Amino acid sequence: MTLAVCADVGSTYTKAAVVDLAAGVLVGAGAAPTTVGSDVLHGLDAAVAAATAGLGARDVPWYVCSSAGGGLRLAVIGYEPLVTAQAGRRVGLSAGAHVVHVAAGRLGAADLTALRAARPDVVLLVGGTDGGDADTIAHNATRLARARWRRPVVYAGNADVRAELTGLLEAAGVPVTGADNVLPRIGVLAPEPARAAIRAVFLRHVIGGKRLSRGGRFARLVRAATPDAVLTGVEVLADTIGGDLAVVDVGGATTDVYSVLTPDERATGPGREVAGSLWRARTVEGDLGMRWSAPGVVRAAAEERLLAADEADALTAAAARRAADPGFLAVDDAERAADARIAALAATVALRRHARGAATGERAGRDLRDVRLMVGSGGVLRHAPAPVAGQVLEAVLG
């Protein structure tokens, strides 16, 4: 067997799997609580030990992704809110980031204060099409330089002034990485260069900067932010099946939705998005989750009119118990049924929001009618009996 260890260091649990690469099969799995309070390597090593027990899997490659310590917090600074700032936000989401702040136009003192308050790990600086407006992005780069900004910056704006402005930031001591413009022309969204640059900055600066582990081993092991790795996997799966695909990942604090759609005439037609269409996209619903955000699921479901008249009170109480004790485990049929219902509602609301396009700023929404495969993910589905998981997904599709 040609074995490899794949591990995800999450905010709560670290999961590990052992895969036979030659056969393409899963041969082992294990999990352990994430040990953010001490050293995340303790939890990672424990999870891998559980996954490899009895396999003799020594000296095999490890592929590790991480969202521990809050994952990747990104701020976007653009030319104006409806085009370049929105394009930057979409790119940030596709790169696996939690977009914590979006600013547009010329930064002033209040804008810098708000930016600092958002505590981003990385700033994505965008603005102007190639050969277009350079004044705004030049102003913003200058403000960051004069403000003695020390968090990493990815410059992915007007290519005509990229060398000049990255040089300006470097001279001021700002860690900066240049990438091709996310919006080289109106209506053309080019996310991959900026996405790759954000990934590199995450690995180089953010993982070590969060002080999740002593020494450099953890930073050497991590290859991507978890949502970035998931989207990459979703892209590969979509290419393999040759059609549209959607994934709903129900977590303890958030519910993420990923979709890969086939480009069509909308990309170039008269109704195209000015900020470009992101055919491979991810959205994050921070108010929808199985534990910390369970009350948000009930509130959102009520707003969507998804709750039966006689279940709101009982489900509200069940959600409150889970939010008060994120380590809560369902031990009887009633609590397991509540978990399944909360999961179905979280996935349904998250998928509806994703389709509407509000989180990605797509005015026309995302057309999911041609999705050929719907994948459910997250511990509540992974650990549920197959019939229960199937019922959850059927409720989402219904």
XYZ file of C-alpha atoms in Angstrom:
398
model
C 0.000 0.000 0.000
C 1.077 3.561 -0.727
C -0.199 5.367 2.326
C -0.666 9.046 3.194
C -2.019 10.788 6.284
C -4.590 13.546 5.718
C -5.440 15.665 8.744
C -7.649 18.641 9.520
C -6.848 20.697 12.626
C -10.186 22.293 13.429
C -11.137 24.733 16.136
C -12.672 21.963 18.260
C -11.523 18.595 16.923
C -8.554 17.378 14.921
C -9.465 14.673 12.431
C -7.039 12.332 10.663
C -7.482 9.801 7.889
C -5.108 7.320 6.319
C -5.564 6.828 2.586
C -4.165 4.161 0.295
C -3.210 6.367 -2.641
C -2.755 3.501 -5.085
C -6.154 1.949 -4.407
C -7.952 5.189 -3.611
C -9.501 3.863 -0.429
C -9.713 4.952 3.202
C -7.884 2.505 5.459
C -7.925 4.287 8.816
C -9.419 7.241 10.679
C -9.121 8.864 14.076
C -9.894 12.065 15.961
C -8.828 13.931 19.073
C -9.753 17.249 20.694
C -7.775 20.153 19.256
C -5.282 21.279 21.892
C -5.200 25.021 21.194
C -4.703 25.753 24.901
C -1.336 24.008 24.987
C 0.124 22.959 21.638
C -1.958 21.853 18.660
C 0.645 19.198 17.847
C -0.521 17.238 20.902
C -4.001 16.830 19.436
C -2.675 16.310 15.920
C -0.268 13.576 16.978
C -3.015 11.885 19.001
C -5.434 11.919 16.067
C -2.824 10.532 13.680
C -1.859 7.836 16.202
C -5.499 6.770 16.440
C -5.857 6.722 12.648
C -2.684 4.713 12.030
C -3.062 2.215 14.879
C -2.252 -1.264 13.611
C -1.361 -0.091 10.108
C 2.393 0.212 10.516
C 2.177 3.570 8.759
C 5.626 4.984 9.435
C 7.501 7.507 7.344
C 4.421 8.304 5.259
C 3.647 11.828 4.000
C 1.298 14.038 6.016
C -1.112 16.450 4.346
C -2.419 18.842 6.997
C -4.888 21.728 6.753
C -5.933 23.972 9.618
C -8.668 26.330 10.734
C -7.559 26.368 14.378
C -7.247 29.684 16.157
C -9.991 31.255 14.069
C -8.625 30.245 10.683
C -7.652 32.998 8.249
C -9.122 36.457 8.942
C -9.075 38.652 5.845
C -9.811 42.333 5.247
C -10.505 43.644 1.743
C -9.763 47.209 0.648
C -11.107 48.131 -2.784
C -11.778 51.024 -5.137
C -15.551 51.112 -4.649
C -18.055 48.754 -3.011
C -19.936 47.305 -5.970
C -17.036 46.261 -8.184
C -13.465 45.823 -6.988
C -14.234 45.533 -3.276
C -16.927 42.967 -4.039
C -14.578 41.104 -6.388
C -11.946 41.047 -3.656
C -14.460 39.714 -1.149
C -15.407 36.865 -3.468
C -11.759 35.989 -4.005
C -11.142 36.022 -0.255
C -13.991 33.592 0.349
C -12.698 31.293 -2.381
C -9.266 31.330 -0.716
C -10.707 29.918 2.480
C -10.738 33.189 4.396
C -13.214 34.543 6.897
C -13.760 38.037 5.499
C -13.959 40.197 8.614
C -13.860 43.662 7.038
C -14.519 45.294 3.656
C -13.606 48.910 2.920
C -13.990 50.848 -0.305
C -12.697 54.177 -1.556
C -9.951 56.308 -0.087
C -9.015 55.288 3.427
C -9.316 57.935 6.100
C -8.421 57.936 9.789
C -11.739 56.370 10.788
C -11.315 53.671 8.148
C -7.890 52.752 9.504
C -9.328 52.561 13.011
C -12.073 50.224 11.805
C -9.515 48.130 9.937
C -7.387 47.690 13.051
C -10.467 46.845 15.120
C -11.324 44.000 12.731
C -7.951 42.348 13.544
C -7.354 40.788 10.123
C -4.496 38.363 9.598
C -4.110 39.533 5.994
C -5.242 42.553 3.965
C -6.220 42.067 0.317
C -5.564 45.387 -1.438
C -7.423 45.702 -4.739
C -8.635 48.478 -6.985
C -8.703 49.597 -10.578
C -8.706 47.467 -13.688
C -5.366 47.058 -15.437
C -4.608 50.418 -16.985
C -7.559 52.009 -15.192
C -7.801 54.117 -12.051
C -4.582 54.087 -10.024
C -5.154 57.037 -7.709
C -7.355 55.266 -5.162
C -5.205 52.185 -4.701
C -2.089 54.384 -4.565
C -3.714 56.487 -1.844
C -4.644 53.381 0.140
C -1.207 51.803 -0.159
C 0.327 55.073 0.999
C -2.018 55.261 4.004
C -1.087 51.711 5.049
C 2.598 52.525 4.683
C 2.349 55.732 6.739
C 0.183 53.989 9.366
C 3.045 51.555 10.037
C 0.807 48.635 9.169
C 2.560 45.375 10.031
C 0.098 42.654 9.025
C 0.712 40.985 5.636
C -0.780 42.632 2.554
C -1.595 40.926 -0.743
C -1.634 43.471 -3.573
C -3.955 42.285 -6.358
C -5.069 45.497 -8.013
C -4.089 47.585 -11.053
C -1.065 45.801 -12.541
C 0.344 49.004 -14.044
C 1.343 50.303 -10.595
C 1.936 46.976 -8.839
C 5.738 47.226 -8.752
C 5.643 50.842 -7.595
C 3.138 50.283 -4.779
C 4.514 46.975 -3.511
C 7.909 48.704 -3.410
C 6.392 51.552 -1.413
C 4.912 49.125 1.114
C 8.111 47.094 1.384
C 10.140 50.234 2.042
C 7.778 51.051 4.922
C 8.278 47.622 6.477
C 4.902 46.187 5.410
C 5.042 42.474 4.505
C 3.598 42.536 0.980
C 3.027 39.994 -1.777
C 2.104 41.003 -5.305
C -0.359 39.086 -7.473
C -2.186 39.577 -10.750
C -5.261 41.799 -10.675
C -8.424 40.099 -9.400
C -10.424 42.255 -11.845
C -8.180 42.907 -14.867
C -11.163 44.062 -16.919
C -14.733 44.944 -16.028
C -16.744 41.727 -15.853
C -13.669 39.476 -15.761
C -12.914 37.968 -12.361
C -9.516 36.246 -12.117
C -9.274 34.786 -8.593
C -6.535 32.175 -8.864
C -3.343 34.318 -8.604
C -4.659 36.204 -5.558
C -5.997 32.994 -4.053
C -2.549 31.394 -4.416
C -0.887 34.459 -2.895
C -3.289 34.467 0.076
C -2.582 30.762 0.590
C 1.170 31.385 0.586
C 0.844 34.275 3.044
C -1.363 32.148 5.301
C 1.294 29.441 5.429
C 4.226 31.829 5.773
C 2.864 34.350 8.249
C -0.463 33.363 9.781
C 0.102 29.792 10.984
C 3.263 30.738 12.864
C 1.845 34.084 13.967
C -1.073 32.490 15.815
C 1.395 30.747 18.153
C -0.572 27.518 18.007
C 2.542 25.441 18.504
C 6.064 25.776 19.818
C 8.785 25.355 17.242
C 8.354 25.161 13.496
C 7.031 21.633 12.929
C 3.348 22.573 12.773
C 4.012 25.401 10.326
C 5.962 22.981 8.116
C 3.156 20.419 8.180
C 0.238 22.732 7.308
C -0.333 23.108 3.581
C -3.577 25.109 3.408
C -6.392 26.752 5.306
C -9.099 24.119 5.730
C -11.811 25.871 3.633
C -9.272 26.440 0.836
C -8.389 22.736 0.880
C -12.073 21.777 0.866
C -12.844 24.026 -2.110
C -9.882 22.534 -3.977
C -11.287 19.058 -3.311
C -14.738 20.159 -4.436
C -13.236 21.529 -7.659
C -11.468 18.231 -8.353
C -14.675 16.280 -7.697
C -16.692 18.577 -9.965
C -14.150 18.151 -12.749
C -14.307 14.376 -12.253
C -18.100 14.083 -12.460
C -18.230 16.660 -15.250
C -21.125 18.692 -13.894
C -22.392 21.151 -11.303
C -21.776 20.236 -7.679
C -22.698 21.584 -4.246
C -21.344 20.739 -0.787
C -22.912 21.720 2.541
C -20.584 21.465 5.550
C -22.445 21.795 8.867
C -20.052 22.656 11.700
C -20.364 23.586 15.335
C -20.066 27.343 14.751
C -20.588 27.856 11.017
C -22.189 26.204 8.020
C -20.186 26.493 4.814
C -21.538 25.968 1.313
C -19.352 25.283 -1.718
C -20.556 25.143 -5.301
C -18.938 24.633 -8.672
C -21.067 25.725 -11.614
C -20.477 25.385 -15.335
C -19.783 28.771 -17.002
C -22.397 29.748 -19.554
C -23.409 32.692 -21.687
C -24.091 34.760 -18.550
C -20.323 35.241 -18.230
C -20.228 37.392 -21.370
C -23.852 38.331 -21.999
C -25.434 41.736 -21.471
C -26.535 40.834 -17.942
C -23.091 39.785 -16.745
C -21.848 40.762 -13.327
C -19.717 43.915 -13.409
C -17.520 42.384 -10.699
C -17.264 39.118 -12.626
C -18.791 35.718 -12.016
C -17.117 33.326 -9.594
C -18.129 29.932 -10.907
C -16.328 28.157 -8.070
C -17.483 29.736 -4.839
C -17.777 29.351 -1.092
C -19.947 31.100 1.451
C -19.753 31.043 5.249
C -22.803 31.421 7.479
C -21.459 32.442 10.877
C -24.877 32.337 12.578
C -25.650 28.735 11.605
C -24.069 25.855 13.494
C -24.732 22.801 15.607
C -23.423 24.123 18.926
C -22.174 27.708 19.371
C -24.564 29.001 16.697
C -27.510 26.639 17.236
C -29.848 29.457 18.444
C -29.080 31.304 15.214
C -30.310 28.291 13.240
C -33.689 28.401 14.970
C -34.030 32.158 14.461
C -33.073 31.923 10.780
C -35.396 28.955 10.216
C -38.279 30.906 11.730
C -37.542 33.844 9.418
C -37.542 31.428 6.460
C -40.846 29.917 7.699
C -39.311 26.467 7.939
C -40.545 25.629 11.443
C -43.757 23.811 12.199
C -46.020 25.659 14.605
C -45.560 23.107 17.368
C -41.778 22.701 17.234
C -40.393 26.207 17.743
C -40.354 26.189 21.553
C -38.824 22.719 21.891
C -36.188 23.434 19.276
C -35.332 26.793 20.872
C -34.677 25.021 24.172
C -32.592 22.329 22.461
C -30.513 24.964 20.679
C -29.921 26.861 23.925
C -28.601 23.696 25.608
C -26.126 23.179 22.801
C -24.910 26.766 22.761
C -24.393 26.732 26.530
C -22.350 23.512 26.320
C -20.531 23.199 22.953
C -19.252 19.782 24.041
C -22.817 18.499 24.391
C -23.352 14.963 23.047
C -26.782 13.595 22.204
C -27.311 10.420 24.233
C -30.975 9.605 23.629
C -33.348 9.456 20.696
C -34.956 12.818 21.435
C -31.634 14.676 21.487
C -30.381 12.853 18.402
C -33.583 13.853 16.614
C -33.020 17.462 17.682
C -29.474 17.336 16.301
C -30.758 16.015 12.986
C -33.443 18.705 12.774
C -31.002 21.527 13.589
C -28.589 20.158 10.984
C -31.301 19.998 8.329
C -32.401 23.564 9.061
C -28.825 24.909 9.102
C -28.054 23.258 5.773
C -31.324 24.408 4.206
C -30.918 28.052 5.229
C -27.239 28.093 4.252
C -27.980 26.634 0.817
C -30.804 29.127 0.243
C -28.536 32.037 1.136
C -25.800 30.669 -1.117
C -28.259 30.395 -4.013
C -29.508 33.937 -3.479
C -25.950 35.200 -3.886
C -26.160 37.790 -1.115
C -22.998 36.576 0.631
C -21.017 36.673 -2.598
C -22.635 39.870 -3.857
C -24.039 38.234 -6.996
C -27.138 40.141 -7.952
C -28.526 37.304 -10.065
C -27.767 34.710 -7.395
C -26.273 31.290 -8.046
C -28.355 28.951 -10.211
C -28.137 25.532 -8.530
C -30.848 23.846 -10.614
C -28.292 21.834 -12.610
C -26.425 20.477 -9.589
C -25.768 16.787 -10.269
C -24.399 15.869 -6.859
C -25.119 17.215 -3.394
C -22.583 16.305 -0.696
C -23.245 16.645 3.018
C -20.322 17.085 5.407
C -19.679 17.789 9.069
C -19.618 15.677 12.212
C -23.401 15.598 12.645
C -23.717 13.853 9.262
C -20.495 11.853 9.404
C -21.394 10.208 12.709
C -25.094 9.757 12.038
C -26.529 6.459 10.788
C -26.834 6.499 7.002
C -30.657 6.699 7.027
C -30.552 9.745 9.337
C -27.921 11.516 7.224
C -29.980 10.715 4.156
C -33.078 12.212 5.739
C -31.189 15.405 6.560
C -30.052 15.834 2.960
C -33.506 14.961 1.624
C -34.939 17.720 3.822
C -32.409 20.169 2.340
C -33.254 19.189 -1.234
C -36.967 19.236 -0.501
